Amino acid sequence: MLPSSAPTTTTRDATPTNIRALCIAAVDFSIANRPNLGDALFYPERDAPIKTSLIPTTTMDAWSLPEYDLMAAPRLLTTFSKHFSAGDFPRSAKWSCDGSALLIHCENRSILVVDPETGTTQTLLQSAPIVDCAWYPTASTSNPTAFCLVASVRETPVKLLDASDGRLRASYRIVDHRERQIAPHSLAFNPMATQLYCGFESAIEVFDVSKPGDEGLRLLTSPTKKSKDGLKGIISALAFQTIYDGSALYAAGSLSATSCNIAVYSGEDDKAIPLLFLGGGPLAAVTQLKFNPAHPHILYASFRRHRAIYAWDLRGPCDIPITVFSAAAEDQTRVARNEETNQKRLFDVNVGGRYLAVGDQDGGIAIFDLNIASTGTVAGPRAMPVLRFPAHGDAIGAVAFHPTLPRLVSVGGSRHFDWDSGWNSSEEDEGEEGGERRHPERENDSDNAQN
């Protein structure tokens, strides 16, 4: 049960003067007309009017999965235009459980809660950089009690915020041995929405959502700092199976670039004893984990500086991925400058578990049909997208399928540095771990010449 609004409330933050409020433009034009930096887009997967089929039963109407037409590029439905200040851009976008609201994590220490129907926007400014944020699992505009979100803000307790006005409902403290506040790098609710899992340095803190202020249960993913056992490093990604009987497994990924930096645990265990490790992926930091909603034995993972998405089947041997989803015939053929970025590119799987979508650094979106058998290669099974289309004029930070309609939201933008102006990294606010480092091409620069 969610805690009620705390007596201590936060002042409703106004939109900064250098950021204009979001405005909606209901348009219908070719996808080739790319929007400006920082736009958030909604794409229906079919050009005909969207229809939701309801099958009548004797007791209630049954909801059916949305159908997707991937024979051609989707029609642009709506654009939310937002002008960002220098160095600001949207990092991620997440739908609420019923699609009634959209959560956008921005680089400028703010969280945007957008009503996709009216275009109204609530800006929740924070006192420090935001590391991660997530919806409460049953968040909906039709249920004010559950319409909330959690946010990990640097050097502050984890906050449970009212999504309608930004009030602080509860806080959950993670303290290290020096009595310093720890902001977790990853957040995830268990399927029953009773516990909040927070990943940080070689540990996962588990909180009872209904008991704010109490100490959490600390699960050490590695016995000691010197030990080579377990999952070491910052826990950068957490994901639960969509199983609601209490037996759900969860996966944790680390920023350590090792061969076994993804582990699977039991949600019923009060100790972080891994059931298995996943191998065969690249030697790179894990940036996202996600279980297939319809097939919870399938786990997908993305890695830093790697365009491909890797999939494992937990029912069989997990020492090699069963499928590698790559938008390029050879994922390593990109020139070096296109790999010089640590920016996260979050993928998504639709609620029916059939389609996987991911954006790339060039502003394109690729959609994979998970039911199509992949072709075998020396490196393992590799699947190609069934649809690719341009969406943004810059890197895409995240895509997300609408939970009830055939739509897709994407956010674009990245950091751009003027290296000739004497920019100093110490002058920039410290942002999310793994922030982008993008180097533009410089002509006649022998030090950066490509062979």
XYZ file of C-alpha atoms in Angstrom:
451
model
C 0.000 0.000 0.000
C 1.313 3.409 -0.937
C 2.065 5.919 1.821
C -0.155 8.970 1.901
C 1.212 12.393 1.114
C 3.850 13.383 3.632
C 3.214 16.487 5.762
C 6.355 18.057 4.330
C 5.564 19.199 0.813
C 7.730 20.609 -1.890
C 6.905 23.817 -3.659
C 5.530 23.389 -7.129
C 8.374 24.369 -9.401
C 7.780 26.727 -12.254
C 9.301 26.185 -15.667
C 12.694 27.929 -15.888
C 12.847 31.039 -18.005
C 15.277 29.455 -20.430
C 13.019 26.464 -21.100
C 9.692 26.986 -22.823
C 6.791 24.791 -21.777
C 5.921 21.898 -24.052
C 3.441 22.644 -26.784
C 1.488 20.122 -28.824
C 1.274 20.204 -32.590
C -1.263 17.710 -33.904
C 0.124 17.082 -37.358
C -0.035 14.439 -40.049
C 2.969 14.556 -42.343
C 5.708 12.375 -43.744
C 8.179 10.944 -41.280
C 10.963 12.293 -43.495
C 10.349 15.747 -42.030
C 12.572 15.388 -39.032
C 11.794 17.442 -35.908
C 14.260 19.626 -34.071
C 16.575 18.625 -31.238
C 14.724 17.639 -28.103
C 11.360 16.772 -29.677
C 9.321 13.906 -28.252
C 7.368 12.009 -30.902
C 4.367 9.683 -30.964
C 4.165 7.254 -33.875
C 1.155 5.053 -34.706
C 2.233 1.824 -36.428
C -0.572 1.977 -39.008
C -1.719 4.827 -41.218
C -5.433 4.088 -40.898
C -7.409 5.482 -37.951
C -6.534 3.654 -34.764
C -9.141 1.183 -33.619
C -9.326 -0.749 -30.374
C -11.218 -4.007 -30.668
C -13.282 -4.927 -27.631
C -14.573 -8.494 -27.481
C -17.776 -8.655 -25.410
C -18.081 -11.403 -22.834
C -20.761 -12.338 -20.356
C -19.057 -10.464 -17.532
C -16.801 -7.771 -18.948
C -15.207 -6.483 -22.123
C -11.881 -8.137 -22.899
C -9.050 -5.971 -24.134
C -7.160 -7.083 -27.222
C -3.569 -6.381 -28.151
C -2.950 -3.474 -30.529
C -2.152 -4.427 -34.108
C 0.885 -2.994 -35.894
C 1.282 -2.370 -39.595
C 5.021 -2.473 -40.278
C 4.838 -2.560 -44.060
C 5.712 1.144 -44.277
C 7.092 3.932 -42.136
C 4.590 5.124 -39.522
C 2.689 8.385 -39.726
C 3.765 11.168 -37.399
C 0.863 11.689 -35.020
C 1.932 14.351 -32.528
C 5.024 16.389 -31.794
C 5.785 17.896 -28.414
C 8.196 20.733 -29.171
C 10.390 21.920 -26.355
C 13.305 24.335 -26.533
C 16.183 23.251 -24.355
C 18.935 25.360 -22.901
C 22.548 24.603 -23.774
C 23.471 21.106 -22.663
C 19.875 20.106 -21.924
C 17.968 17.320 -23.671
C 15.528 14.500 -22.817
C 17.192 11.290 -21.656
C 14.292 8.861 -21.373
C 10.540 8.525 -21.859
C 8.249 6.083 -20.054
C 4.505 5.509 -20.328
C 2.324 5.002 -17.287
C 0.636 1.599 -17.085
C -2.451 2.738 -19.035
C -0.757 5.302 -21.269
C -2.548 8.224 -19.637
C 0.711 10.047 -18.849
C 4.269 10.206 -20.090
C 7.342 10.532 -17.871
C 10.317 12.338 -19.431
C 13.680 12.527 -17.663
C 15.631 15.606 -18.750
C 19.279 16.481 -18.401
C 18.600 19.811 -16.665
C 17.622 18.238 -13.315
C 13.942 18.108 -14.191
C 11.248 15.500 -14.713
C 8.356 16.230 -17.058
C 4.943 14.612 -16.606
C 3.028 15.039 -19.860
C -0.652 14.446 -20.588
C -0.570 13.167 -24.194
C -4.214 14.073 -24.806
C -4.160 17.705 -23.673
C -0.451 18.441 -23.867
C -0.352 19.879 -20.357
C 3.003 19.455 -18.668
C 4.048 19.351 -15.045
C 7.720 20.216 -14.500
C 9.317 18.714 -11.395
C 12.645 20.455 -10.823
C 15.134 18.748 -8.523
C 18.017 20.101 -6.470
C 20.675 17.890 -8.075
C 21.184 15.742 -11.188
C 18.639 12.961 -11.619
C 20.192 9.520 -11.908
C 17.051 7.488 -12.630
C 13.280 7.645 -12.315
C 10.374 5.238 -12.721
C 6.601 5.149 -12.568
C 4.801 3.421 -9.734
C 3.517 0.232 -11.469
C -0.187 1.186 -11.288
C 0.255 4.921 -11.893
C -2.694 6.434 -13.753
C -4.297 9.851 -14.015
C -7.618 8.186 -13.181
C -6.255 6.974 -9.828
C -4.841 9.928 -7.845
C -3.636 7.653 -5.043
C -1.360 5.649 -7.336
C -0.379 8.532 -9.632
C 3.195 8.850 -8.419
C 6.781 8.127 -9.379
C 10.140 7.453 -7.758
C 13.263 9.462 -8.514
C 16.903 8.940 -7.646
C 18.509 12.364 -7.163
C 22.220 12.787 -6.488
C 23.124 12.876 -2.761
C 19.504 12.732 -1.561
C 17.178 9.922 -0.439
C 15.081 8.186 -3.065
C 11.914 10.253 -3.488
C 8.344 9.096 -3.988
C 6.738 12.091 -5.710
C 3.134 12.885 -6.502
C 3.066 13.089 -10.294
C 0.250 15.631 -10.338
C 2.040 18.404 -8.436
C 5.463 17.151 -7.354
C 4.671 16.832 -3.647
C 6.957 14.584 -1.641
C 4.975 11.569 -0.475
C 7.786 9.536 1.027
C 11.549 9.077 0.986
C 13.810 6.052 1.288
C 17.329 6.572 2.620
C 20.411 4.665 1.489
C 23.448 5.540 3.602
C 27.006 4.309 3.176
C 29.610 3.662 5.886
C 30.516 7.358 5.889
C 26.930 8.430 6.560
C 26.608 9.826 3.036
C 23.367 9.678 1.081
C 23.579 7.313 -1.881
C 21.538 7.858 -5.022
C 20.970 4.472 -6.697
C 21.808 4.084 -10.371
C 18.820 1.834 -11.071
C 15.266 1.547 -9.737
C 12.689 -1.227 -10.112
C 9.462 -2.245 -8.372
C 8.647 -5.898 -7.824
C 5.584 -7.151 -9.779
C 3.317 -6.818 -6.732
C 4.404 -3.157 -6.301
C 5.136 -3.752 -2.624
C 8.921 -3.442 -2.735
C 11.345 -1.010 -4.345
C 14.738 -2.327 -5.488
C 17.617 0.150 -5.751
C 20.949 -0.750 -7.328
C 24.248 0.903 -6.411
C 27.882 -0.092 -5.754
C 27.953 -3.937 -5.469
C 24.638 -3.949 -3.618
C 20.865 -3.763 -3.968
C 18.759 -2.015 -1.334
C 15.194 -3.317 -0.951
C 12.527 -1.097 0.633
C 8.990 -1.823 1.761
C 7.087 0.852 -0.157
C 4.470 1.191 2.592
C 7.102 1.903 5.277
C 9.043 5.023 4.312
C 11.776 6.049 6.702
C 12.629 2.486 7.683
C 15.992 1.039 6.792
C 16.039 -1.090 3.698
C 17.297 -4.629 3.348
C 20.775 -4.497 1.826
C 21.625 -7.359 -0.515
C 25.342 -7.536 -1.261
C 25.955 -8.751 -4.799
C 29.612 -9.423 -3.931
C 30.732 -10.773 -0.512
C 33.608 -8.319 -0.046
C 35.396 -5.613 -2.015
C 38.381 -7.891 -2.569
C 36.299 -10.901 -3.510
C 36.071 -11.908 -7.152
C 32.779 -13.712 -6.573
C 29.335 -12.374 -7.314
C 28.331 -9.316 -9.289
C 30.811 -6.500 -8.790
C 30.582 -2.833 -9.662
C 27.708 -0.367 -9.831
C 24.364 -2.103 -10.392
C 23.258 -0.082 -13.400
C 20.178 -2.042 -14.481
C 17.381 -3.987 -12.769
C 14.424 -5.831 -14.295
C 11.665 -8.127 -12.986
C 9.726 -10.863 -14.716
C 6.032 -10.122 -15.244
C 4.922 -12.915 -12.907
C 2.491 -11.976 -10.150
C 2.446 -15.007 -7.860
C 5.488 -13.993 -5.825
C 7.902 -16.302 -7.654
C 9.231 -13.738 -10.118
C 12.935 -13.657 -10.846
C 14.837 -10.443 -11.346
C 17.995 -9.620 -13.261
C 20.753 -7.205 -12.324
C 23.463 -5.782 -14.554
C 26.724 -4.068 -13.665
C 28.801 -1.282 -15.159
C 31.876 -3.500 -14.813
C 33.014 -4.579 -18.264
C 33.417 -8.273 -17.480
C 32.264 -11.437 -19.206
C 29.631 -12.180 -16.538
C 28.140 -8.839 -15.546
C 24.487 -9.948 -15.645
C 23.072 -12.146 -12.881
C 19.606 -13.538 -12.194
C 18.199 -13.735 -8.661
C 15.080 -15.007 -6.931
C 12.676 -12.354 -5.699
C 11.781 -14.577 -2.743
C 15.355 -14.714 -1.417
C 16.512 -12.220 1.210
C 20.108 -12.719 0.064
C 21.618 -11.814 -3.287
C 22.659 -15.348 -4.197
C 22.726 -15.547 -8.000
C 20.831 -18.400 -9.589
C 22.832 -18.027 -12.782
C 25.071 -15.669 -14.733
C 24.588 -14.744 -18.372
C 27.570 -14.932 -20.689
C 28.487 -14.475 -24.301
C 27.747 -10.766 -24.448
C 30.247 -7.997 -25.162
C 32.810 -6.901 -22.589
C 30.985 -3.669 -21.845
C 28.869 -2.003 -19.185
C 25.213 -3.022 -19.005
C 22.867 -0.096 -19.681
C 19.437 -1.764 -19.700
C 17.730 -5.069 -18.925
C 14.177 -6.071 -19.797
C 12.170 -9.304 -19.666
C 9.738 -10.109 -22.450
C 6.244 -9.251 -21.090
C 4.597 -12.260 -22.756
C 7.522 -14.687 -22.468
C 9.163 -13.982 -19.099
C 11.893 -16.562 -19.682
C 13.441 -14.288 -22.342
C 15.762 -11.522 -21.129
C 17.091 -8.679 -23.290
C 20.138 -6.533 -22.552
C 21.884 -3.535 -24.061
C 25.466 -2.478 -23.484
C 27.418 0.765 -23.525
C 28.856 1.718 -26.926
C 27.147 -1.260 -28.579
C 24.253 -0.892 -30.981
C 23.021 -4.481 -30.744
C 20.473 -5.893 -28.282
C 21.262 -9.347 -26.862
C 18.677 -11.946 -25.807
C 18.979 -15.007 -23.541
C 16.551 -17.851 -22.850
C 16.706 -18.660 -19.132
C 15.287 -22.145 -19.722
C 18.461 -23.364 -21.399
C 22.203 -22.747 -21.356
C 22.900 -19.073 -20.701
C 26.547 -18.984 -21.711
C 25.669 -17.524 -25.119
C 22.816 -15.303 -26.357
C 20.115 -16.982 -28.404
C 19.670 -13.893 -30.602
C 21.502 -10.663 -31.339
C 19.280 -7.892 -32.686
C 21.328 -5.565 -34.840
C 20.201 -2.882 -37.275
C 23.455 -3.231 -39.237
C 24.650 -6.287 -41.120
C 27.899 -6.042 -39.198
C 27.537 -4.089 -35.992
C 31.200 -3.155 -35.817
C 31.439 -1.465 -39.220
C 30.653 1.995 -37.853
C 33.494 4.488 -37.891
C 35.237 5.165 -34.613
C 33.652 8.540 -33.938
C 30.182 6.968 -33.863
C 31.229 4.731 -30.983
C 32.673 7.516 -28.836
C 29.535 7.961 -26.773
C 28.421 6.630 -23.410
C 24.862 7.901 -23.796
C 22.207 5.352 -22.966
C 19.875 4.322 -25.770
C 16.914 2.641 -24.115
C 14.969 0.023 -26.073
C 11.476 -1.348 -25.455
C 9.359 -4.444 -26.097
C 5.644 -4.043 -26.753
C 3.106 -5.419 -24.297
C 2.387 -8.417 -26.534
C 6.045 -9.415 -26.501
C 6.367 -9.518 -30.284
C 8.126 -6.296 -31.293
C 11.350 -4.731 -30.072
C 12.195 -1.111 -30.907
C 15.462 0.745 -30.428
C 16.850 4.081 -31.579
C 20.339 4.830 -32.790
C 22.843 7.643 -32.598
C 21.923 8.889 -36.072
C 18.271 9.559 -35.224
C 16.797 6.402 -36.740
C 14.496 3.807 -35.184
C 14.627 0.068 -35.884
C 11.790 -2.345 -35.099
C 12.397 -6.094 -34.852
C 9.800 -8.856 -35.110
C 10.654 -11.255 -32.285
C 8.652 -14.054 -33.924
C 10.828 -14.172 -37.032
C 13.545 -16.818 -36.898
C 16.981 -15.255 -36.940
C 19.770 -16.259 -39.295
C 22.793 -18.078 -37.961
C 26.241 -16.506 -38.139
C 29.646 -17.281 -36.733
C 29.070 -14.885 -33.833
C 25.657 -16.409 -33.102
C 22.075 -15.920 -34.319
C 21.563 -12.422 -35.659
C 18.213 -10.788 -36.409
C 17.648 -7.817 -38.698
C 14.880 -5.221 -38.302
C 11.627 -5.500 -40.231
C 11.301 -1.715 -40.341
C 13.711 1.197 -40.126
C 12.785 4.866 -40.396
C 14.310 8.261 -39.553
C 12.787 10.054 -36.579
C 15.132 12.706 -35.155
C 17.999 14.862 -36.273
C 20.109 13.718 -33.320
C 20.740 10.655 -31.169
C 17.643 8.925 -29.812
C 17.849 8.422 -26.070
C 14.797 6.214 -25.641
C 11.773 4.694 -27.332
C 8.665 3.307 -25.632
C 5.613 1.448 -26.930
C 2.213 2.691 -25.808
C 0.698 0.011 -23.525
C -2.767 -0.027 -25.145
C -2.484 1.631 -28.577
C -0.258 1.029 -31.627
C 1.950 4.029 -30.923
C 5.591 4.621 -30.164
C 7.184 7.556 -28.381
C 10.787 8.592 -28.915
C 12.988 11.333 -27.499
C 16.025 12.776 -29.234
C 18.985 14.864 -28.188
C 22.555 14.608 -26.945
C 25.432 16.655 -25.612
C 27.446 18.655 -28.116
C 30.743 20.207 -27.081
C 32.667 22.982 -28.801
C 36.164 21.639 -28.281
C 37.798 24.732 -29.787
C 36.228 27.097 -27.232
C 38.301 25.846 -24.297
C 35.414 24.009 -22.636
C 36.256 22.620 -19.208
C 34.390 19.606 -17.855
C 34.585 21.016 -14.333
C 32.333 23.870 -15.422
C 29.506 21.507 -16.257
C 27.173 20.088 -13.640
C 27.788 16.444 -12.970
C 25.063 14.532 -14.742
C 24.071 10.933 -14.952
C 26.736 8.252 -14.740
C 27.796 7.374 -18.229
C 26.973 10.753 -19.764
C 27.734 11.209 -23.407
C 31.152 12.108 -24.668
C 30.671 12.885 -28.324
C 33.581 14.120 -30.450
C 32.670 15.861 -33.700
C 34.895 15.415 -36.707
C 37.613 18.015 -37.078
C 39.193 18.482 -40.444
C 42.964 18.757 -40.842
C 43.506 17.401 -37.339
C 46.283 14.851 -37.624
C 45.786 13.681 -34.045
C 42.252 12.520 -34.850
C 42.764 11.316 -38.392
C 41.144 7.983 -39.162
C 43.251 5.374 -40.924
